[in-house]
XYZ file of C-alpha atoms in Angstrom:
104
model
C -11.090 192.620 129.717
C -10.876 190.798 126.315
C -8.299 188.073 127.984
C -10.726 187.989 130.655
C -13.910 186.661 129.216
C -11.785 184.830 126.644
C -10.029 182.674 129.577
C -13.228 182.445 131.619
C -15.314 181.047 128.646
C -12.690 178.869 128.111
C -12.268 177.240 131.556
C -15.952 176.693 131.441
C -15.767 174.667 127.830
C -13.153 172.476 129.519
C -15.265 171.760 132.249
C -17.692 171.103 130.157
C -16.108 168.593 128.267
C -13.893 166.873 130.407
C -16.667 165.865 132.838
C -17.979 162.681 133.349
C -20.762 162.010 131.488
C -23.657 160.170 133.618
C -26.351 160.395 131.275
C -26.290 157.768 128.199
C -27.458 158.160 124.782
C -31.871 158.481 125.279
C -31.627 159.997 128.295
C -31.596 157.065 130.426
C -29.021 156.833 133.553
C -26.590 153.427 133.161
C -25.541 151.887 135.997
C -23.572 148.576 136.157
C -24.196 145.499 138.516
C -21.476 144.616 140.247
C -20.395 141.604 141.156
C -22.093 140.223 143.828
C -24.730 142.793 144.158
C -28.399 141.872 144.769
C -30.414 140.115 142.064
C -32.740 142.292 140.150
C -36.423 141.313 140.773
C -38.450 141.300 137.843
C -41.646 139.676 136.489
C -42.068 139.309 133.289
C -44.406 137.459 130.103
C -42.686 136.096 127.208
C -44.207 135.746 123.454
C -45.821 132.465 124.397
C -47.688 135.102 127.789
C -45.559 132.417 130.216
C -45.184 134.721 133.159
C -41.577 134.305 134.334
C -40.511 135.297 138.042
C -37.047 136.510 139.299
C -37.549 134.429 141.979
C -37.752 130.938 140.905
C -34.774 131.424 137.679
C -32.149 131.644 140.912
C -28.919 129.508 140.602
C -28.296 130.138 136.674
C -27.629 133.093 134.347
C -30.732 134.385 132.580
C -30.195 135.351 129.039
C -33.536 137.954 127.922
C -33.654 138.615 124.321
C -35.808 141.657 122.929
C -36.569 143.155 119.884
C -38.925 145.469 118.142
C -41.630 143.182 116.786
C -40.657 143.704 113.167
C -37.590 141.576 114.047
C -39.141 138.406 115.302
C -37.816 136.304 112.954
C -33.844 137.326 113.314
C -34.514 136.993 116.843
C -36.034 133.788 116.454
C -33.167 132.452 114.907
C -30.695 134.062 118.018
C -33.171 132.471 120.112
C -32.576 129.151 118.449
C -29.257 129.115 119.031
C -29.252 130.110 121.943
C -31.369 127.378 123.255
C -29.545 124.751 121.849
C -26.030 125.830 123.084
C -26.995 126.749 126.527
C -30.986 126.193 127.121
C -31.246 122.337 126.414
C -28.029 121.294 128.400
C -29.944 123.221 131.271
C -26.652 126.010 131.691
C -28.694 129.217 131.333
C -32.494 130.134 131.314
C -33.371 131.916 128.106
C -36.898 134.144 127.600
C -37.689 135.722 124.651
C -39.878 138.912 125.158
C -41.279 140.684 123.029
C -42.999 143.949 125.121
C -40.843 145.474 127.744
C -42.668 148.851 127.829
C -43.731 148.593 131.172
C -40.454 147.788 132.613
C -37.474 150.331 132.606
């Protein structure tokens, strides 16, 4: 009976382990876009409350960065540099955001 339960608890910590895990650290469900797949909408306000639409950015990559608001500054300075590798020869669109609690 002993080899039983013994055998039996362990199948079940195997299977407990070597599944797949779906669920990422906070609870939140990741899933990758594929190549190809359909563009996200999204409508959004950056620090300087310009709305930006999913709709009109089409044809280049969109580069968001966010932060907590303590971190403005380091972020500013990604931002920077950002902008004047990519933004100013017009090769990506970059928005800085600052709130993105109402968006998942």
């Amino acid at each position: 009976m002993f080899r039983i339960i013994n055998r039996v608890l362990l199948a079940a910590l195997l299977a407990v382990l070597l599944a797949p895990a779906c669920v990422q650290a906070g609870g939140y469900v990741y899933h990758k876009v594929d190549i190809g797949a359909p563009f996200t909408h999204f409508d959004i306000e950056d620090i300087y409350q310009q709305r930006w639409v999913s709709t009109y950015l089409r044809g280049k990559p969109i580069i968001i960065l966010t932060a907590h608001r303590y971190q403005r500054y380091e972020v500013l300075k990604w931002a920077e540099t950002f902008r004047r590798e990519f933004g100013l020869p017009g090769h990506v669109h970059l928005l800085w955001v600052a709130n993105l609690r109402k968006f998942p």
